[in-house]
XYZ file of C-alpha atoms in Angstrom:
617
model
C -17.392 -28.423 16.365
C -15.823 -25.040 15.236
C -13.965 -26.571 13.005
C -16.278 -28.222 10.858
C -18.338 -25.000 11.427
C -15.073 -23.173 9.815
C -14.966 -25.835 7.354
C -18.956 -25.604 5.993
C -18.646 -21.813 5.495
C -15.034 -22.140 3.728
C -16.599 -24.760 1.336
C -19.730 -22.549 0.886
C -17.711 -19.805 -0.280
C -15.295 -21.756 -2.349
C -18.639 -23.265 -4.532
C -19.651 -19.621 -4.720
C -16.616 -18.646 -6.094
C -16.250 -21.570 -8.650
C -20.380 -20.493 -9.618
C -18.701 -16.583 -10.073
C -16.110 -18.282 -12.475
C -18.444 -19.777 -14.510
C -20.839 -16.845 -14.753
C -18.115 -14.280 -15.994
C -16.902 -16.639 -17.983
C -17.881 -16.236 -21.808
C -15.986 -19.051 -23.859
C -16.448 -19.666 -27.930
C -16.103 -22.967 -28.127
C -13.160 -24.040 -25.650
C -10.561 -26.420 -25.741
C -11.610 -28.143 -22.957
C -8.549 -30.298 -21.951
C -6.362 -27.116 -22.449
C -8.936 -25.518 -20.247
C -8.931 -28.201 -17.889
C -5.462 -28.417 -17.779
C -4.819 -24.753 -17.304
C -7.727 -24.741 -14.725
C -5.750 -27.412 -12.350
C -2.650 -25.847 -12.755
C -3.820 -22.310 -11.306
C -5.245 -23.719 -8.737
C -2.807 -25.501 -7.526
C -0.308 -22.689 -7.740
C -1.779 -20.132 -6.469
C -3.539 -22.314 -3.286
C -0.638 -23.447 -2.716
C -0.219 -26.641 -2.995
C 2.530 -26.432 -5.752
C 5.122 -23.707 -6.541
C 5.153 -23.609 -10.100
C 8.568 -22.682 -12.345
C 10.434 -19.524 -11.406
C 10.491 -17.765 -15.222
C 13.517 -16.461 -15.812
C 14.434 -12.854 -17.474
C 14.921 -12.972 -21.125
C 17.838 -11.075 -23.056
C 17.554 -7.560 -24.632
C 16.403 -7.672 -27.941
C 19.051 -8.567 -30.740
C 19.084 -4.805 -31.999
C 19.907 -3.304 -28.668
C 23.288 -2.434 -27.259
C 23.226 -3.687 -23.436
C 25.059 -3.741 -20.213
C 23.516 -6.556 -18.656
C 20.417 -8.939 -18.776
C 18.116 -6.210 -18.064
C 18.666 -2.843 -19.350
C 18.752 -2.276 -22.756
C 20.112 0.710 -25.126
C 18.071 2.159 -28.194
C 19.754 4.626 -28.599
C 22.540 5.541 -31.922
C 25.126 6.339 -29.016
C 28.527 4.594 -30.178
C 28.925 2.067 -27.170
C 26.841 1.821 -23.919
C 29.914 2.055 -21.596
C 29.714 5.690 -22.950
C 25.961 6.183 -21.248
C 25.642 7.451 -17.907
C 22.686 6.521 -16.746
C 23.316 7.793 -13.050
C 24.049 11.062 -11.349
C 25.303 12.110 -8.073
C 22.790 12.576 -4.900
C 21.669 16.292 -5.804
C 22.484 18.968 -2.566
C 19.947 21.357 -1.115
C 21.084 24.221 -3.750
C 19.811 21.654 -6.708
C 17.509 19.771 -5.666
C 14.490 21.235 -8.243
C 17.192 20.602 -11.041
C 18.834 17.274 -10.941
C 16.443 13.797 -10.609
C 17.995 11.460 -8.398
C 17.441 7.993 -8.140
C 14.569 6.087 -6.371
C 15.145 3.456 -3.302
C 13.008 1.012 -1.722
C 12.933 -2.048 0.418
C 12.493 -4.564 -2.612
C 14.547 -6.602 -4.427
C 13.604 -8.297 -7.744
C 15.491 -11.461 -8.852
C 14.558 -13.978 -11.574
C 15.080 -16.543 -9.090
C 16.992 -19.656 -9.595
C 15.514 -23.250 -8.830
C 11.801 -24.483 -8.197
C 10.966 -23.057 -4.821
C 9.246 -19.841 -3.628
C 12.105 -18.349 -2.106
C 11.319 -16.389 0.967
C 14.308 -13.907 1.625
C 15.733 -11.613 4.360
C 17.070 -8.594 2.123
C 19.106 -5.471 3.374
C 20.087 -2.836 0.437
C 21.993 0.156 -0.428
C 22.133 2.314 -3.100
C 25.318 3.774 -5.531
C 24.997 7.332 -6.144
C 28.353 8.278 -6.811
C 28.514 8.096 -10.151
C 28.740 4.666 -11.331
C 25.865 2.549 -12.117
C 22.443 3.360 -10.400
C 21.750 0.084 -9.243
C 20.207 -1.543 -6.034
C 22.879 -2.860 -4.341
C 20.830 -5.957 -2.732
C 22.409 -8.609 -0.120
C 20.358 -11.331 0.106
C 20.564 -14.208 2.047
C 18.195 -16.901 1.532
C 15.827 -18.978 4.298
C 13.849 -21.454 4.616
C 9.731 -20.669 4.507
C 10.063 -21.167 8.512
C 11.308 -17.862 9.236
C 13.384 -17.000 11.489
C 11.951 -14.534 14.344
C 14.448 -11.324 14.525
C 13.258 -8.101 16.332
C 11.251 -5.143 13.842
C 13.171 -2.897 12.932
C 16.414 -3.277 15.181
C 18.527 -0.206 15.547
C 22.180 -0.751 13.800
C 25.088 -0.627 15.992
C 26.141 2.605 16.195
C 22.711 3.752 16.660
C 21.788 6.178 19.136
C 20.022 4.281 22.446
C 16.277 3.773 22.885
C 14.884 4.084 26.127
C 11.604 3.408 24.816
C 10.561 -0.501 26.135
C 12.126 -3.218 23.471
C 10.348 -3.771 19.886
C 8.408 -7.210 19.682
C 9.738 -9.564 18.185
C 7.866 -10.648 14.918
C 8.745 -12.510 12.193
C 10.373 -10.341 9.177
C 9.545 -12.191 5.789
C 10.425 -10.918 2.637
C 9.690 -13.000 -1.053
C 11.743 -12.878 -3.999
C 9.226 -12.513 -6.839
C 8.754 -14.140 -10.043
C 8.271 -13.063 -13.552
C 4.818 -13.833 -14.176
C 2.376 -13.421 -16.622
C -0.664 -10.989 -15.024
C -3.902 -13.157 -14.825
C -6.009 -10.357 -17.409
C -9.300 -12.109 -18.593
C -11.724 -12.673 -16.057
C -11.708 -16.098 -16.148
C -8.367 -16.318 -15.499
C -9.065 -14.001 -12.278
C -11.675 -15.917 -10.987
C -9.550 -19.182 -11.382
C -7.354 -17.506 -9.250
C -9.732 -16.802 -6.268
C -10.997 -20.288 -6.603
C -7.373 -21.647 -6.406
C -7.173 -19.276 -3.187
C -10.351 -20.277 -1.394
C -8.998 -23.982 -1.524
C -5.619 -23.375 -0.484
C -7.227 -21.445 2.352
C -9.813 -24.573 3.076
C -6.556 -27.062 2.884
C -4.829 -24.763 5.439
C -8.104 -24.564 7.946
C -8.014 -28.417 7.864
C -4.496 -28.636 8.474
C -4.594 -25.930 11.465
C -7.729 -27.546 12.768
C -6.196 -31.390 12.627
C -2.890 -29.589 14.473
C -4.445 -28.319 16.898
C -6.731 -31.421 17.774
C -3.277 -33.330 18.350
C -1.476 -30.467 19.733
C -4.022 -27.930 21.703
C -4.714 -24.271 20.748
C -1.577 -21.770 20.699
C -0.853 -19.405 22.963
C -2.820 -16.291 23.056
C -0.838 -13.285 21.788
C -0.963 -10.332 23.857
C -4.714 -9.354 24.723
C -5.994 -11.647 21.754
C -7.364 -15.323 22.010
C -6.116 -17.309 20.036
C -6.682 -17.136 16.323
C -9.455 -19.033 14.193
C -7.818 -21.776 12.298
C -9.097 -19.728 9.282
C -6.117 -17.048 10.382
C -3.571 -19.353 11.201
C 0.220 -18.179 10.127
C 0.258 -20.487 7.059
C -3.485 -19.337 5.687
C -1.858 -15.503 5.643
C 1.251 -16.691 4.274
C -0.734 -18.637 1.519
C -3.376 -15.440 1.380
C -0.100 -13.071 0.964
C 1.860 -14.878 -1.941
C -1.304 -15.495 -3.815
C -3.028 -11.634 -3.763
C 1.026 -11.076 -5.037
C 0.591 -13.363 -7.901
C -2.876 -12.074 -9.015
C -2.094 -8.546 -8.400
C -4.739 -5.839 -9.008
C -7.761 -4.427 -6.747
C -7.298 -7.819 -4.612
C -3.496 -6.581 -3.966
C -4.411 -3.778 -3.244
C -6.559 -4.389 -0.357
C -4.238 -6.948 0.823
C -2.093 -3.594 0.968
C -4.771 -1.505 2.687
C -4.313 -4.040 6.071
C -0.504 -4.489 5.671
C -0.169 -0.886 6.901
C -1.973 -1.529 10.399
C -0.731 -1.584 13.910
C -0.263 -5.227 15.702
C -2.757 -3.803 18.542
C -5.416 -4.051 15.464
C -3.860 -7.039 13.409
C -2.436 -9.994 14.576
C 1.549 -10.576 14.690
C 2.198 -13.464 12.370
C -0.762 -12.098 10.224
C 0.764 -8.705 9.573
C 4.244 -10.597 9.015
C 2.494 -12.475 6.171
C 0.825 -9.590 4.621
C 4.129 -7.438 4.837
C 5.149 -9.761 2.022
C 2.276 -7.801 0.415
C 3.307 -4.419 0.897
C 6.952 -5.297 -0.379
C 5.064 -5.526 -3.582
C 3.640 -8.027 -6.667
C 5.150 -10.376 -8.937
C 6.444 -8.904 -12.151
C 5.405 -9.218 -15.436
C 7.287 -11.441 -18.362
C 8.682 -8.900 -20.665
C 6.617 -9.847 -23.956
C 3.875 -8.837 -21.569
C 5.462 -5.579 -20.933
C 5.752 -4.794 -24.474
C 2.538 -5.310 -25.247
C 1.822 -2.739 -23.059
C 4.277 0.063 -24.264
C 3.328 -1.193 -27.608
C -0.211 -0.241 -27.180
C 0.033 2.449 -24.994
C 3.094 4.674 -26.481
C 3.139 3.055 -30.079
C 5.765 0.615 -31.674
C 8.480 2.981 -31.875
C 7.940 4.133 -28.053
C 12.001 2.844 -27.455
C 13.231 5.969 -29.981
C 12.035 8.402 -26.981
C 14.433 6.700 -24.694
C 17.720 6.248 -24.383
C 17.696 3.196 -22.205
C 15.235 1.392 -20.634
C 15.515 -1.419 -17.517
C 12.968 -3.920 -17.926
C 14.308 -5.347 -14.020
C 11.153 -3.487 -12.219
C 12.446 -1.171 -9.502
C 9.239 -1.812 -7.854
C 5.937 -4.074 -8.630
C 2.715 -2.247 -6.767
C -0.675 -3.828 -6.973
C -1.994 -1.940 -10.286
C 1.431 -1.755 -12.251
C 4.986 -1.581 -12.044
C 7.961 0.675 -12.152
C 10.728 0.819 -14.393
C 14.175 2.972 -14.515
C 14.874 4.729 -18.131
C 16.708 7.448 -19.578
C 15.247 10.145 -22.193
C 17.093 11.573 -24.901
C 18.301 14.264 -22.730
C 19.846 12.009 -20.381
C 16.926 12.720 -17.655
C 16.325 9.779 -15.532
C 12.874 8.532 -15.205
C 10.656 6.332 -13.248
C 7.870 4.875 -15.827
C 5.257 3.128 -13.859
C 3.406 0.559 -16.177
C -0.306 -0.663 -15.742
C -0.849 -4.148 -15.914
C -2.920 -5.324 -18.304
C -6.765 -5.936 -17.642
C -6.000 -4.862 -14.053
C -8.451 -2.100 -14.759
C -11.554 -4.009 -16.480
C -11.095 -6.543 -13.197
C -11.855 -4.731 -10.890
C -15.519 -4.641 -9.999
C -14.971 -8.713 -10.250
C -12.043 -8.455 -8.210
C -13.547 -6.787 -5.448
C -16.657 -9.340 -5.705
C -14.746 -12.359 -5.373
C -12.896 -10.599 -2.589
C -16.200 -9.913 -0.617
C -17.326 -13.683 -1.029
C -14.714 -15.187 0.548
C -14.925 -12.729 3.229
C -18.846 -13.068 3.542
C -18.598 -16.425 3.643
C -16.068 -16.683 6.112
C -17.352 -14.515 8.751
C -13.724 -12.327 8.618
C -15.742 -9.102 8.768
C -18.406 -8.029 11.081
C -21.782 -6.606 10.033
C -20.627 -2.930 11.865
C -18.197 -2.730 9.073
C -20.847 -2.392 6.808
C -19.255 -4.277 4.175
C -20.879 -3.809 1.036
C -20.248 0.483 1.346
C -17.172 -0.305 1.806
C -16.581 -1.990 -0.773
C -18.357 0.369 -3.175
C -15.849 3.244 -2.317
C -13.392 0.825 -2.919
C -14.445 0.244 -6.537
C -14.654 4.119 -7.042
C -11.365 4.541 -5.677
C -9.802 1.878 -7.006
C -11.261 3.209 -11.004
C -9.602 6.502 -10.074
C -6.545 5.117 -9.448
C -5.858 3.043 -13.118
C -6.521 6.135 -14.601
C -2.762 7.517 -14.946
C -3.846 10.639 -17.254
C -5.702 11.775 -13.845
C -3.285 10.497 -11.611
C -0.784 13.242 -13.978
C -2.900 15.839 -13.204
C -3.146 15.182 -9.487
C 0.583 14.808 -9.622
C 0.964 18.378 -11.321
C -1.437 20.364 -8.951
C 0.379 18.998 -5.913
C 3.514 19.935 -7.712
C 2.370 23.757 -7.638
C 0.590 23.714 -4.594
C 3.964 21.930 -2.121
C 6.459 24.212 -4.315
C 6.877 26.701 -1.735
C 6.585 24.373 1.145
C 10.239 23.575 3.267
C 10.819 20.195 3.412
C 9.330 18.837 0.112
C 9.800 17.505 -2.926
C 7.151 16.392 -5.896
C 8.940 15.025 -9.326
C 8.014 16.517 -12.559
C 5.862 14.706 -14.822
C 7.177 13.866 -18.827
C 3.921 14.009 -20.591
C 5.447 12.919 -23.533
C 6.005 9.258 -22.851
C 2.714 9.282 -20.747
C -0.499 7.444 -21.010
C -3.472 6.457 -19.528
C -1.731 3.226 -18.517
C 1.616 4.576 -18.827
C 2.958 7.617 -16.726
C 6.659 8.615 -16.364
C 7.670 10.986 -13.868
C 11.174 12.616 -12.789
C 13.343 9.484 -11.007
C 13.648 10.847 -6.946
C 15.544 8.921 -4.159
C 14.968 8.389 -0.776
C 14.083 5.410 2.546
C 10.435 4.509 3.107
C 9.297 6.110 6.527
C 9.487 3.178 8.517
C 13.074 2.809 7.755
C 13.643 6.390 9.311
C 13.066 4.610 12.611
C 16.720 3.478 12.053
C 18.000 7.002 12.024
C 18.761 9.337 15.241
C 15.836 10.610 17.385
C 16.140 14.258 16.246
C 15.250 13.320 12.514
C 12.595 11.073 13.881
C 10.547 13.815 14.954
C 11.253 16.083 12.783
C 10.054 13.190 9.809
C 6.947 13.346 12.013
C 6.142 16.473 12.409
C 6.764 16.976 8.486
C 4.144 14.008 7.912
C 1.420 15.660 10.079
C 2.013 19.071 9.099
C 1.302 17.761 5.176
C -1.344 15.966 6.516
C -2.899 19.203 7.981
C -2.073 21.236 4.804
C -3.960 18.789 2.474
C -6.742 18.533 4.225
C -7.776 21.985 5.809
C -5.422 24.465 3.537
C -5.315 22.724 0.075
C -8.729 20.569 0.431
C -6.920 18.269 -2.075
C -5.078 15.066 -0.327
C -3.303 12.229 -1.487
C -5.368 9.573 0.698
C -2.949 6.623 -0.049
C -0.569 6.272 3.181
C 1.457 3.546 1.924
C 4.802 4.231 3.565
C 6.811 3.880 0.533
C 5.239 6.549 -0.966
C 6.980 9.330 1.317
C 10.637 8.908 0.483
C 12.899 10.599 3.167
C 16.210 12.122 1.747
C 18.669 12.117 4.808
C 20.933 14.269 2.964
C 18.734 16.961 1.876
C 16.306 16.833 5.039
C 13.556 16.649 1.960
C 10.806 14.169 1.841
C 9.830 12.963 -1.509
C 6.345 12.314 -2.431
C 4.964 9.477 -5.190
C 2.511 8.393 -6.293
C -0.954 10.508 -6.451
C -3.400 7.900 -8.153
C -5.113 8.063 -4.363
C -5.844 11.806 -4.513
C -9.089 13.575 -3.966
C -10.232 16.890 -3.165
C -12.903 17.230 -0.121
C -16.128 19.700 -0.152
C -15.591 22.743 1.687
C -18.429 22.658 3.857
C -17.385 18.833 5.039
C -13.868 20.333 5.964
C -15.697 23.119 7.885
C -17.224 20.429 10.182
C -14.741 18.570 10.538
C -11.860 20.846 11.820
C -14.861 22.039 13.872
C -14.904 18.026 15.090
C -11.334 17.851 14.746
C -10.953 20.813 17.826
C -13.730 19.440 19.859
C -11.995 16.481 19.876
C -8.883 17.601 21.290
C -10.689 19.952 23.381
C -13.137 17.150 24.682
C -15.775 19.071 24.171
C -18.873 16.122 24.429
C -21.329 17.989 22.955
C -19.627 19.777 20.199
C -17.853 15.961 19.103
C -21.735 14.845 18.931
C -23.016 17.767 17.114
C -20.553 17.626 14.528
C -20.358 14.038 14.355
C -23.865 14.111 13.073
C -23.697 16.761 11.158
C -21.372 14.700 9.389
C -23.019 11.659 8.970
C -21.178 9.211 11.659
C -24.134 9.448 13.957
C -28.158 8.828 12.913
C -29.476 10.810 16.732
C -31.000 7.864 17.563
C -27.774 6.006 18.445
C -28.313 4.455 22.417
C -26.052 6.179 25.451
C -23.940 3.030 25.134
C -22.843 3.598 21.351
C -22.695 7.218 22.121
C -19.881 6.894 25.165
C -18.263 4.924 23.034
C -18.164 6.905 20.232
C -17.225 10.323 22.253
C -14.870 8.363 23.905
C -12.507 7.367 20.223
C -13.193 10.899 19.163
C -10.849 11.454 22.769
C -8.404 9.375 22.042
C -7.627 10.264 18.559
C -7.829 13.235 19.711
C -5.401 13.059 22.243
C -2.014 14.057 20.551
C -3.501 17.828 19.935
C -5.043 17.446 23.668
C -2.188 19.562 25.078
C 0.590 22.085 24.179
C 4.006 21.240 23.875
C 5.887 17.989 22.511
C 3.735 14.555 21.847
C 5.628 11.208 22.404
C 3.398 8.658 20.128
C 4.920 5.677 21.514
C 4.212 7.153 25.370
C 0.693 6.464 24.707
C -0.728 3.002 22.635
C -3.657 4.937 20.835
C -4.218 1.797 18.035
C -5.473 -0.082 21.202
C -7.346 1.775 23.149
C -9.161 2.441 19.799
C -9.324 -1.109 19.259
C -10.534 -1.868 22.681
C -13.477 0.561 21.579
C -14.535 -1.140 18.624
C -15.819 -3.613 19.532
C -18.465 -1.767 21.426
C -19.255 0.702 18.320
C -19.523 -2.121 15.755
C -22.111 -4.307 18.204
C -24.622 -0.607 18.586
C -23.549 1.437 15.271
C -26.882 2.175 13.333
C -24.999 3.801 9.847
C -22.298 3.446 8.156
C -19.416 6.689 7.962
C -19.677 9.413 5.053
C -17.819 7.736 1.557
C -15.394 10.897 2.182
C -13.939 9.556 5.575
C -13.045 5.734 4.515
C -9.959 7.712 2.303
C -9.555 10.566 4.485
C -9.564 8.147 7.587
C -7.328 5.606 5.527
C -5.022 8.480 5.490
C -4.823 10.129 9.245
C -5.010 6.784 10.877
C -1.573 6.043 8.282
C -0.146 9.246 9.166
C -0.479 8.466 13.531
C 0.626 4.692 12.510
C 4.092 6.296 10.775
C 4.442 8.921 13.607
C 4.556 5.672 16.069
C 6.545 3.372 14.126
C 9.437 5.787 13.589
C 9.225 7.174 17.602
C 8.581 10.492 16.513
C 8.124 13.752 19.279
C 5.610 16.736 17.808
C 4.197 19.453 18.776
C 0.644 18.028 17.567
C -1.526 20.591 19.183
C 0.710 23.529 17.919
C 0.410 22.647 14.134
C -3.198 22.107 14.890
C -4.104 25.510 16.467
C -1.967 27.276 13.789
C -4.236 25.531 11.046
C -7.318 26.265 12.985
C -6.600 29.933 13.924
C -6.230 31.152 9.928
C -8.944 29.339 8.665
C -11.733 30.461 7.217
C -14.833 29.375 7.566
C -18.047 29.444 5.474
C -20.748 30.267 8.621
């Protein structure tokens, strides 16, 4: 009977979303069997239910000297063997004067054969002076992936005496070349596609488990909906990677949470997501440079690579060399991702309204409107430059890190290029030794700190990726600030004020602030107040006491989640809009400090914060 409950509300929201398509849609005159025929082929691609071509790359352009398929010369220079387009790592001594060359878990192929390949990828990186290229070795499996544990030491690792990783499954996706969906119609194709792939899986999940029985509960959890079965997240994953935009980027937002909080074989799926998007063709890409830096926007460069280095949810990044011989990371906007997303985010909210993903405590629809502000902020690169710069000045006296220059001169408001930097995502430094462990750690929450209660100015996007550890220069290098705000002085008053009471457990002074800042109404019952009081404890328990802090001694993403439950049932109003980024943020920062097994002296960084501030009464 659940089932065909499921199954009502799935097809609900799929007619919705078909009724959305048609209402944005504003044709002249269509060719309706081109239409028609374009129609059935999205949605069958991105539900699903077929895999489409892999495109492959296209060759430079006839009047550029090249290396290989991808990276193409402009420049006058005799022969490209005589371009060095890579330096060596830079040493502490010159580190503000030589770029060096950005790494990340992803590897781009242009994929040979029909099928979605889903890969298992392990990479290094050539910084000796030869080519700076990814050095990817990929080995290819099936879509029924094999479990291995997250993120197993190497060999010669140092022991863990911590209790054994989970095993999960660790997917990774080879993208495609593909062109970005950029009309609204196109978009809302796309959604409809998904919300029948997602109806084919229910059905599917609910037939299997007719025959079969239920699965096994994981952990604490019952067993999933079929709605959230492994295949529905898989399907969900690939297709927010193919439509890329706001819808990506939420898809991004929940890859980044702890398995207490999110299902196993969910956040396996949506780690596909965080690896990044599909990439775009590169007549698309032109298009863009051509618009946004003029025709002749290849005479600034002496070499450009138009193999992505990494494909986000809003654009994607490119290596290239200036005239100077400066290497560069250009990060490219895709096109219409901007003018999408108010629809984005609508389509997004249908299919969870009408699925009954997200409970009413969530308070959906404020959500969703910070998301849209937020989300506006970030397409705009020329502010994103200026965020970039101020953090620039304000970390350049600050041990331990690194912000790359921006070149304003082959910069847009959908194009911004910034000094190239190198370095492993922060969950990869859970690989390394337990003494850089903590001291990662402690380098994440003592930024954290500084941004919010020094600098008022934070960069509230916690994507691991964008902290970029640099083993050999102890340096963490920061990226992308498209997610930065500044915070009212009189909110950060309260809530280091909230932030101490907390770790204090101080009742009263955790209530006082807490409606002073707008999380409580005073008329909340004694049952949502224990429970509220009580999460304020338990976040606040790393600065609870002096000395070192083990985050994996104590599983604070559950005991919050074991909370929730009771605060979403009796909450009466939603947070402040200034906590669903700042939140976003500290909840990523105490999710990094346990995934890499970090020690800190929470409570010490705290009190030294707390003890030379200044407040305003």
């Amino acid at each position: 009977m659940a089932s065909l409950k499921d199954l009502s509300k799935l097809a609900t929201g799929l007619s919705l979303v078909a009724k959305e398509a048609v209402k944005r849609t504003n044709l002249d005159k269509p060719d309706l069997q081109a239409l028609a025929r374009r129609a059935i082929i999205s949605l069958t691609d991105i539900s699903g239910l077929t895999e489409g071509q892999i495109r492959k790359f296209t060759g430079p352009t006839p009047n550029a000297h090249s290396k290989n398929d991808t990276v193409v010369y402009f420049t006058d220079t005799p022969s490209p063997d005589n371009i060095n387009v890579n330096i060596p790592a830079p040493t502490p001594s010159d580190q503000n004067d030589i770029p060096t060359a950005v790494v990340s878990d992803r590897v781009i192929g242009s994929g040979d054969g029909e099928s979605e390949a889903v890969t298992s990828v392990s990479h290094a990186v050539s910084l000796d002076g030869g080519d700076a290229t990814a050095v990817a070795a990929v080995e290819e499996v099936d879509r029924t992936v094999t479990d291995s544990p997250a993120n197993a030491p190497p060999a010669n690792a140092p022991p863990v005496t911590e209790s054994p990783a989970k095993v999960t499954p660790v997917m990774q996706r080879r993208r495609r070349e593909r062109k970005v969906p950029s009309t609204p119609f196109s978009r809302a194709i796309g959604f409809a596609g998904l919300g029948a792939g997602l109806a084919w899986g229910t059905v599917q999940e609910s037939a299997r488990r007719i025959v079969f029985g239920k699965g096994e509960s994981q952990g604490n959890q019952s067993a999933l909906s079929p709605f959230l079965s492994e295949k529905n997240a898989e399907r969900l994953a690939l297709a927010l990677c193919r439509m890329r935009g706001a819808a990506l980027k939420l898809g991004q937002m929940l890859s980044i949470q702890d398995e207490s909080l999110v299902p196993a074989p969910i956040l396996a799926a949506l780690d596909i997501v965080r690896q990044g998007a599909d990439v775009m063709p590169r007549s698309q890409l032109n298009q863009v440079l051509d618009s946004e830096l003029g025709p002749n926007w290849s005479s600034k460069l002496k070499s450009f690579d138009y193999n992505p280095l990494a494909a986000a949810s809003i654009g994607q990044v490119h290596l290239a060399v200036t005239k100077d011989g400066t290497q560069v990371a250009m990060k490219i906007q895709y096109p219409g991702v901007a003018d999408s997303i108010e629809s984005d985010i609508e389509n997004v909210k249908l299919l969870l309204d009408y699925t009954n993903l997200i409970p009413e405590g969530l308070y959906l629809d404020r959500a969703m409107k910070v998301a849209k502000e937020e989300l506006s902020r970030e397409c705009d690169y020329e502010l994103e430059s200026s965020n970039q710069k101020t953090f620039r000045e304000l970390l350049s006296n600050v041990d331990g890190f690194y912000v790359p220059f921006v070149v304003d001169e082959i910069s847009s408001k959908k194009v911004l290029t910034t000094e190239l930097v190198h370095g492993i995502p922060i969950d990869k430094v859970a690989l390394l030794d337990q003494e850089t462990r903590s001291y990662v750690g402690k380098k994440l929450l003592e930024l954290t700190l500084k941004e919010l209660f020094v600098f008022r100015f934070m960069q509230t996007d916690p994507n691991w990726s964008n902290f970029l550890y640099n083993e050999d220069t102890r340096t963490i290098n920061l990226i992308d600030f498209g997610a930065a705000r500044s915070y009212p002085k009189p909110f950060v008053d309260d809530y280091l004020r909230m932030v101490v009471a907390c770790a204090n457990c101080d009742r009263e002074s955790v209530i006082e602030m807490s409606q002073r800042l707008g999380f409580l109404s005073g008329k909340e019952s004694e049952i949502m107040l224990d429970a509220h009081v009580q999460a304020a404890f338990v976040v606040g328990l790393p600065f609870a006491k002096p000395g070192d802090y083990d985050f994996r001694a104590n599983n604070i993403t559950q005991s919050l989640s074991n909370i929730g439950g009771t605060m979403l049932r009796h909450r009466l109003t939603p947070p402040p809009d200034e906590v669903y980024s700042l939140h976003r943020k500290l909840a990523g920062a105490f999710l990094a400090c346990i995934k890499i097994g970090a020690v800190v002296p929470c409570r010490d960084l705290l009190l030294q914060v707390y003890e030379s501030y200044k407040f305003d009464d």
